[in-house]
Tab-separated table of N, CA and C in Angstrom:
chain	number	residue	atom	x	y	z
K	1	UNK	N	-26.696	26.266	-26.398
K	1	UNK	CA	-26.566	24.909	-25.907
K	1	UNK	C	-26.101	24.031	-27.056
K	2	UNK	N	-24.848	23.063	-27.278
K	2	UNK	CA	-24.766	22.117	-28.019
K	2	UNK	C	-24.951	20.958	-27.261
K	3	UNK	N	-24.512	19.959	-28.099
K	3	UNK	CA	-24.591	18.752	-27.806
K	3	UNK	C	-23.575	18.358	-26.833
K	4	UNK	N	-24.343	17.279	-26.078
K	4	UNK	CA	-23.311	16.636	-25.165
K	4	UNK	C	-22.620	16.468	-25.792
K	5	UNK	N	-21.169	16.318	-25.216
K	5	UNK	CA	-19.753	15.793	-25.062
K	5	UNK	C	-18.998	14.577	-24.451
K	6	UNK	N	-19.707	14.334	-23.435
K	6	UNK	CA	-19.529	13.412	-22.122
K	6	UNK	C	-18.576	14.181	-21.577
K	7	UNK	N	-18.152	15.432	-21.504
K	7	UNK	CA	-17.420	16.048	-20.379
K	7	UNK	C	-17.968	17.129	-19.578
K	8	UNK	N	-19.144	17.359	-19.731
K	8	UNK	CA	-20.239	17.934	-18.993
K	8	UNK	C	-20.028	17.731	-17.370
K	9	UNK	N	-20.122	18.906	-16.734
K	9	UNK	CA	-19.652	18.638	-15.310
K	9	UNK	C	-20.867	17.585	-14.840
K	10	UNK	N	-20.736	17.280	-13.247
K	10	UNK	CA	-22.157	16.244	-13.179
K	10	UNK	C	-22.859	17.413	-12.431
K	11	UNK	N	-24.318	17.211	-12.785
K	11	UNK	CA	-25.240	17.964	-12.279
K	11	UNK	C	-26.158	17.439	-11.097
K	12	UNK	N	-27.076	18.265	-10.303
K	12	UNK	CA	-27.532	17.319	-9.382
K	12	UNK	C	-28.989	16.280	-9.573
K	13	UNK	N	-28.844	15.907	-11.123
K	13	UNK	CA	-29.486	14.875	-11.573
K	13	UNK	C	-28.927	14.031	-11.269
K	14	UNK	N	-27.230	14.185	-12.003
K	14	UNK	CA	-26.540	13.153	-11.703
K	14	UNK	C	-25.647	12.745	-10.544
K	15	UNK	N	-25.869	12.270	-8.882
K	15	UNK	CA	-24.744	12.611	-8.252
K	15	UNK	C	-23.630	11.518	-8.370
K	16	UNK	N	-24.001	10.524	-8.986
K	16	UNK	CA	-23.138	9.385	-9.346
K	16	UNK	C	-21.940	9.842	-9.877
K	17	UNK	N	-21.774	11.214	-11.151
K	17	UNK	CA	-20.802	11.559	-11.961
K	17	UNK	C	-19.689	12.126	-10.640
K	18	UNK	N	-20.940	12.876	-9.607
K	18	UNK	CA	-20.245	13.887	-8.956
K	18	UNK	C	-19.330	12.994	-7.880
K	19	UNK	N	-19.816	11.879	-7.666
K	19	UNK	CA	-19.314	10.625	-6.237
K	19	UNK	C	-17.659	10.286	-6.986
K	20	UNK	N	-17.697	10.200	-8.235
K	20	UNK	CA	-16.347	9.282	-9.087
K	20	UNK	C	-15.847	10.561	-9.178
K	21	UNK	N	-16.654	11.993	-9.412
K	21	UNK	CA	-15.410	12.744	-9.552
K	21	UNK	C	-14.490	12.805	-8.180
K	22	UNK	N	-15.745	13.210	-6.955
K	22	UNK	CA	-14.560	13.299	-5.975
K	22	UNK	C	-13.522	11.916	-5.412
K	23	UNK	N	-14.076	10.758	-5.942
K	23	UNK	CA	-13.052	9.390	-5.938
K	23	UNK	C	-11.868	9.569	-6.085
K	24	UNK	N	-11.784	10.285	-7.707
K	24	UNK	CA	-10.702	10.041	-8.475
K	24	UNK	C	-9.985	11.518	-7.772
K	25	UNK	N	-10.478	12.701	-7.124
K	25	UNK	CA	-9.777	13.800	-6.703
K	25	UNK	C	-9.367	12.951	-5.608
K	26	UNK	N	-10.152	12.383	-4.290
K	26	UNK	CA	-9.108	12.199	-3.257
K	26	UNK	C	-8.004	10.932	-3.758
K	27	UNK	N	-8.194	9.884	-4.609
K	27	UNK	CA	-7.473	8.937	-4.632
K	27	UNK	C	-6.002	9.985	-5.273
K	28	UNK	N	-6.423	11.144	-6.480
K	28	UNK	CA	-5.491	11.952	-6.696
K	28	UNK	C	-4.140	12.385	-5.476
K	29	UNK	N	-5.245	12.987	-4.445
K	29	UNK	CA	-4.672	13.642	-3.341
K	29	UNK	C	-3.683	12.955	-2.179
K	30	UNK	N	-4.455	11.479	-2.422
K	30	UNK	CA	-4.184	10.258	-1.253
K	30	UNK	C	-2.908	10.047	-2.159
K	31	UNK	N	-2.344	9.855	-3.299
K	31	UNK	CA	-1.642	8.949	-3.842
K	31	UNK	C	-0.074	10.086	-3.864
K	32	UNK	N	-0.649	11.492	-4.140
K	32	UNK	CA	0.455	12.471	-4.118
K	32	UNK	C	1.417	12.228	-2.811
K	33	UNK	N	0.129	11.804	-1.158
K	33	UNK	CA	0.854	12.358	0.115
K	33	UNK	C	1.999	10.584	0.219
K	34	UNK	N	0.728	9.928	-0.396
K	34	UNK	CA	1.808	8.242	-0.821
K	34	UNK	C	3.217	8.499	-1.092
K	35	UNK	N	3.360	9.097	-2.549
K	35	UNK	CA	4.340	9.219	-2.845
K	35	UNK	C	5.806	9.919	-2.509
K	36	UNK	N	5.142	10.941	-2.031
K	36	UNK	CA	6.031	11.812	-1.039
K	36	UNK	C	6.759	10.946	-0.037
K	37	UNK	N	6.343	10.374	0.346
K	37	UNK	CA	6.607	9.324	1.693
K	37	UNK	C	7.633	8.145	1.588
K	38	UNK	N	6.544	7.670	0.234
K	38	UNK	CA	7.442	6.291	-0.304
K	38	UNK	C	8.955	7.249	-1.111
K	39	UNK	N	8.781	8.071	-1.816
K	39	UNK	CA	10.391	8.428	-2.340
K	39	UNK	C	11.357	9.087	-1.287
K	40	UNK	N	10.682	9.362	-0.411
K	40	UNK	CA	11.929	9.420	0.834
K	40	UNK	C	12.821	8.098	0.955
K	41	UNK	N	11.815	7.046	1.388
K	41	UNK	CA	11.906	5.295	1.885
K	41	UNK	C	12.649	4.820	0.662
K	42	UNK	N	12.621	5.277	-0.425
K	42	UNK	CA	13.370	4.651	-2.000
K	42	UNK	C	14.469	5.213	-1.686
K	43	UNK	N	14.392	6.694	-1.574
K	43	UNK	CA	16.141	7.346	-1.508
K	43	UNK	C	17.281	6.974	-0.741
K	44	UNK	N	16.203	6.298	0.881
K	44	UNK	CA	17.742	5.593	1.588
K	44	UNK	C	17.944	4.286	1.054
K	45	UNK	N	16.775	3.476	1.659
K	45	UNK	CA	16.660	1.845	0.929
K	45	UNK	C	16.806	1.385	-0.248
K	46	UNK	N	16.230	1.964	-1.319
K	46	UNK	CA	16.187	1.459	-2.576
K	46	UNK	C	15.716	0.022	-2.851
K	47	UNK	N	14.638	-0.030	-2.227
K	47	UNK	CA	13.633	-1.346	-1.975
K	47	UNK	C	13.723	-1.829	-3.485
K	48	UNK	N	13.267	-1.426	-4.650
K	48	UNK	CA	12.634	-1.786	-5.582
K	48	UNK	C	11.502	-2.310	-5.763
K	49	UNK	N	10.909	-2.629	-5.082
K	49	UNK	CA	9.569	-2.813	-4.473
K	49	UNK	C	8.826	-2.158	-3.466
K	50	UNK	N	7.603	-1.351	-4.011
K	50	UNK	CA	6.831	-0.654	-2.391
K	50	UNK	C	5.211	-1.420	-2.151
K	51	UNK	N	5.017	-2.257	-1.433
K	51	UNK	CA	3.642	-2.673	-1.107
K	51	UNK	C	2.891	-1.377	-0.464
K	52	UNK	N	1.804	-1.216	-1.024
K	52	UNK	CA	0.687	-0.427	-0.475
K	52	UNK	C	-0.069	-1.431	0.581
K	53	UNK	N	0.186	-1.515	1.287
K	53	UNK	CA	-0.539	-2.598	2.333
K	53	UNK	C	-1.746	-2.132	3.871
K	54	UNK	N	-2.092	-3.278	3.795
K	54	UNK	CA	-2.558	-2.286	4.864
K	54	UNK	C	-4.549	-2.385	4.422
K	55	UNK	N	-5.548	-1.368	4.753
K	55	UNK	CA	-6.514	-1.020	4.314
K	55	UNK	C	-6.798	0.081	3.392
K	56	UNK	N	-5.487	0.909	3.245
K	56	UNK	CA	-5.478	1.487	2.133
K	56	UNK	C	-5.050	0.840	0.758
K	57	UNK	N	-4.200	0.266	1.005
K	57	UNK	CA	-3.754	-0.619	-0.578
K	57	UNK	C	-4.904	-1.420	-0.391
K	58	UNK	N	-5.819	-2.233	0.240
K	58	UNK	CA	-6.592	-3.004	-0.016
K	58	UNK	C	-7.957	-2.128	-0.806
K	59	UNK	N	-7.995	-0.961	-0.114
K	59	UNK	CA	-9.264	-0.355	-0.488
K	59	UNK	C	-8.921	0.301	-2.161
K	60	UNK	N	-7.293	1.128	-2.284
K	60	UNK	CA	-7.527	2.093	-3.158
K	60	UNK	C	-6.904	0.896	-4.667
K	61	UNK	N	-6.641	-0.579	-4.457
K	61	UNK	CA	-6.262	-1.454	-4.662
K	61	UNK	C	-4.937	-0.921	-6.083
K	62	UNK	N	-5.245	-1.301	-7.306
K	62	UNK	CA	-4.390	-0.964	-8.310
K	62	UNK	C	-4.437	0.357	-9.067
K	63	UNK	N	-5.904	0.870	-8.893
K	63	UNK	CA	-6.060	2.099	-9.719
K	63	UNK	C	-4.760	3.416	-8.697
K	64	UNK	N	-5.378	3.148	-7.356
K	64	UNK	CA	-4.222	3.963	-6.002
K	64	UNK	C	-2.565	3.573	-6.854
K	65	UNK	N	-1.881	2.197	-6.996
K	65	UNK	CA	-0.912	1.829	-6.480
K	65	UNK	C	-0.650	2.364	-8.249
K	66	UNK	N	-0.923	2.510	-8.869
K	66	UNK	CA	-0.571	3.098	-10.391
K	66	UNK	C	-0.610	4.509	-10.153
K	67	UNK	N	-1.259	5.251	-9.342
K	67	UNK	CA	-0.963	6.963	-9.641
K	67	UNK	C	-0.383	7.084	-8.396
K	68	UNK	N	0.458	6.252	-7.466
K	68	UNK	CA	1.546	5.984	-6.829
K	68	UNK	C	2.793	5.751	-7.235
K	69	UNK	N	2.293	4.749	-8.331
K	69	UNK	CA	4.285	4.882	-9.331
K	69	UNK	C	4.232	5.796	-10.245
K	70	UNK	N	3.183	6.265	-10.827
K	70	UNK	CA	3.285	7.626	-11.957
K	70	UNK	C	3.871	8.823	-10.973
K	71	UNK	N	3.838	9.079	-9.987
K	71	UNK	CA	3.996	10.085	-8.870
K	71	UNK	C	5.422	9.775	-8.538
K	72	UNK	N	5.760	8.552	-8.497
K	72	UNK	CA	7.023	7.808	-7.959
K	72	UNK	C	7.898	8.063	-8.797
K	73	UNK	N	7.797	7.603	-10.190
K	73	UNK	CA	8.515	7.597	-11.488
K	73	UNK	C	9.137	9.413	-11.305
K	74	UNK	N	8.229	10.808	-11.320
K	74	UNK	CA	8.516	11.804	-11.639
K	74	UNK	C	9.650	12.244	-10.308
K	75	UNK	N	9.525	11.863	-9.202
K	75	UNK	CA	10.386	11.810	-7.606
K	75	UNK	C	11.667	11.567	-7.971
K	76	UNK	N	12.079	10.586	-8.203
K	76	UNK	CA	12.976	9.775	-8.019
K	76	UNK	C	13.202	8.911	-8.998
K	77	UNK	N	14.799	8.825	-9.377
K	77	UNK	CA	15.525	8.192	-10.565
K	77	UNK	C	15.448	6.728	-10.279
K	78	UNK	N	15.393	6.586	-9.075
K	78	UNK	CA	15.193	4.704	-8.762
K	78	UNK	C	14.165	4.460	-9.427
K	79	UNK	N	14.187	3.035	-9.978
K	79	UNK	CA	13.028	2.606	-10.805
K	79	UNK	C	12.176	1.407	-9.355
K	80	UNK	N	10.948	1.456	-8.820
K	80	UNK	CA	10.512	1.016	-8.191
K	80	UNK	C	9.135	0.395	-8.433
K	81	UNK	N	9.191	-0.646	-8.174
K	81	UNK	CA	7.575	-0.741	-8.256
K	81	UNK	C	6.671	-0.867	-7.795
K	82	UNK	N	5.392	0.114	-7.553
K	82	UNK	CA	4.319	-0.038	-6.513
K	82	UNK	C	3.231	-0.996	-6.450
K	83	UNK	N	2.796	-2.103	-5.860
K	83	UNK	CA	1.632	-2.683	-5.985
K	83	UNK	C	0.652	-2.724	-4.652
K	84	UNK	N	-0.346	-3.175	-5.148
K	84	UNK	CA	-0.879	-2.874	-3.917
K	84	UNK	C	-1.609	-4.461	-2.791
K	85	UNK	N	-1.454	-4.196	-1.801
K	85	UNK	CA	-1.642	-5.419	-1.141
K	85	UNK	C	-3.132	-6.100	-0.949
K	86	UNK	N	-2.795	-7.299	-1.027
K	86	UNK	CA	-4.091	-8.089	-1.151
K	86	UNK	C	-4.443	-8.471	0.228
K	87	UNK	N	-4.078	-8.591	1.312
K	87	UNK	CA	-3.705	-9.060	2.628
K	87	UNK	C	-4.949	-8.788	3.202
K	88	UNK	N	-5.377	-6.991	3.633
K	88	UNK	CA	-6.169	-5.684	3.957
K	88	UNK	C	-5.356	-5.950	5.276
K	89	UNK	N	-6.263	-5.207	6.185
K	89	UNK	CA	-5.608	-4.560	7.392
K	89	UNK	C	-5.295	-5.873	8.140
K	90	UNK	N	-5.611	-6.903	8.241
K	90	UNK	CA	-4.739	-7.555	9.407
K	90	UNK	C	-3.764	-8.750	9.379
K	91	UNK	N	-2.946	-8.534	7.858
K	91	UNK	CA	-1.710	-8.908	7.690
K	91	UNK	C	-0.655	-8.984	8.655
K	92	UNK	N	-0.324	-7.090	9.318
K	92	UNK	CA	0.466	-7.555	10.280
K	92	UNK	C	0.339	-8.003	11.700
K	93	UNK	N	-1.115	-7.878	11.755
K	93	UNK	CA	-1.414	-8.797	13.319
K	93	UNK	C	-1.121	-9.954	13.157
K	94	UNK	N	-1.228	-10.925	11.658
K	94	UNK	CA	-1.187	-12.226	11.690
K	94	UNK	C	0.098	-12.290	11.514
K	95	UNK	N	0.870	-11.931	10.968
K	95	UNK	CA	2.101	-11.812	11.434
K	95	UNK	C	2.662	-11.606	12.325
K	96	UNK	N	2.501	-11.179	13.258
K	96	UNK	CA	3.652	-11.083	14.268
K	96	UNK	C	2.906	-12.111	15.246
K	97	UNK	N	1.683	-12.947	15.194
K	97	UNK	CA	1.149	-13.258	15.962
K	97	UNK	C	1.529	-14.740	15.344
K	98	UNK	N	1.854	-14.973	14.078
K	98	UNK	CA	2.795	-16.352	13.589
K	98	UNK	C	4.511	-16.204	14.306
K	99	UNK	N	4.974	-14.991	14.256
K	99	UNK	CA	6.144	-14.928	14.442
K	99	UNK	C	6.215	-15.550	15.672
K	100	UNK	N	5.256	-14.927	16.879
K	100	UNK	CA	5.476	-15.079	18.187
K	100	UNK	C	5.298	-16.409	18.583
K	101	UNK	N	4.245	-17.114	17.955
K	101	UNK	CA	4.297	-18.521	18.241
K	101	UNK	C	5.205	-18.985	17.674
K	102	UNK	N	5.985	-19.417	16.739
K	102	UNK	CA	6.977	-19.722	16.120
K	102	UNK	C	8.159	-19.186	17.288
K	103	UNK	N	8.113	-18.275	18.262
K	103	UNK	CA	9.678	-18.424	18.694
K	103	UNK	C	9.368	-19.132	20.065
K	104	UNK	N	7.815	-18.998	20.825
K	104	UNK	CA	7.772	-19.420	21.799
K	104	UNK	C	7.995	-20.773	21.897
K	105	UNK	N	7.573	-21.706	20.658
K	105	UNK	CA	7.825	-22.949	19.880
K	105	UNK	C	9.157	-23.518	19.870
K	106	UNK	N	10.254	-22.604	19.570
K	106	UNK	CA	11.493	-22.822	19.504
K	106	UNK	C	11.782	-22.706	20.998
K	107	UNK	N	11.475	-21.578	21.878
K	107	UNK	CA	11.795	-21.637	23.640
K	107	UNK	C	11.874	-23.192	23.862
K	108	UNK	N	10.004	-23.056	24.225
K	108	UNK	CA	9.661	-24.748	24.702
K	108	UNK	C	10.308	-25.790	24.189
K	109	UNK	N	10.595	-26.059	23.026
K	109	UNK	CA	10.527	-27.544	22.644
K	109	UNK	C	11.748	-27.393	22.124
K	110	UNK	N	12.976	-26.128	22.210
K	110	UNK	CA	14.571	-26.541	22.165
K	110	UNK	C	14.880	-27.139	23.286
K	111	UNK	N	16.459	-27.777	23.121
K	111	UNK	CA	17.376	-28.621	23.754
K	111	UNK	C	17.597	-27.233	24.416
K	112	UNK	N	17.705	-27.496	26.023
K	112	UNK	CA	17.637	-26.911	27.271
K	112	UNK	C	19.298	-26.814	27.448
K	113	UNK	N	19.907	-27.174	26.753
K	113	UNK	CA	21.792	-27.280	26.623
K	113	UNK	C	22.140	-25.918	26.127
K	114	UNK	N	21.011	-25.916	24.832
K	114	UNK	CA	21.428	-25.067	23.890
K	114	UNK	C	20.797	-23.454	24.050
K	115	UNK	N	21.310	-22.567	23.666
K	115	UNK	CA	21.280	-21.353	23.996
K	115	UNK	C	19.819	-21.139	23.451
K	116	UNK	N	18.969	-20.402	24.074
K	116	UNK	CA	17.668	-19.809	23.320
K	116	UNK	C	17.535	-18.937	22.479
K	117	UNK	N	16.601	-19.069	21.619
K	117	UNK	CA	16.401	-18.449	20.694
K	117	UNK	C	16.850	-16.835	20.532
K	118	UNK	N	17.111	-16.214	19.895
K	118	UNK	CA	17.971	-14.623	20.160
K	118	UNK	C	16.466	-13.883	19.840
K	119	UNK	N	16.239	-13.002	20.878
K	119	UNK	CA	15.306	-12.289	20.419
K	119	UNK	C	15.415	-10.923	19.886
């Protein structure tokens, strides 16, 4: 037996060590199937920007959206950058639910001459 190291696996004294190890394995795992996905979406588009949005970018926040561009960077020669969204999951309900009032807005209260709004 020597001395600790601090790289001692976690034991079931400790399950705290064992909770962050499997964190950092699925955020590992989650961020690989990310990337796969997003360097398809870079290769046609070439966004230069990828939001992690959603309840996953909210949950896996910057530590996720960094072993998303380290993953990204090795994919693909486009230089892109991943961040992750502050919004959480109901960004795009409130969105499209601004959009929709905003055109029904334009229906009603345009000049009845003029052609309606293009949907």
């Amino acid at each position: 037996m020597g001395e600790p190291t601090g790289r001692e696996p976690a034991t079931a004294a400790d399950p705290a060590g064992t909770a962050a190890g499997a964190d950092e394995r699925f955020l590992s795992a989650l961020a690989d199937r990310i990337a796969i996905g997003a360097a398809s979406v870079v290769a046609v588009l070439d966004p230069g920007c990828v939001v992690l949005g959603g309840e996953i970018g909210h949950a896996g926040g910057d530590v996720l959206a960094g072993l998303v561009a380290q993953r990204l960077r090795r994919m693909s020669p486009l230089p892109t950058e991943v961040r992750a969204g502050a919004l959480g999951g109901s960004a795009v309900l409130r969105g499209a639910l601004l959009t929709a009032r905003d055109r029904a807005q334009d229906t009603l209260w345009s000049d009845p001459s003029r052609s309606p709004v293009p949907s």
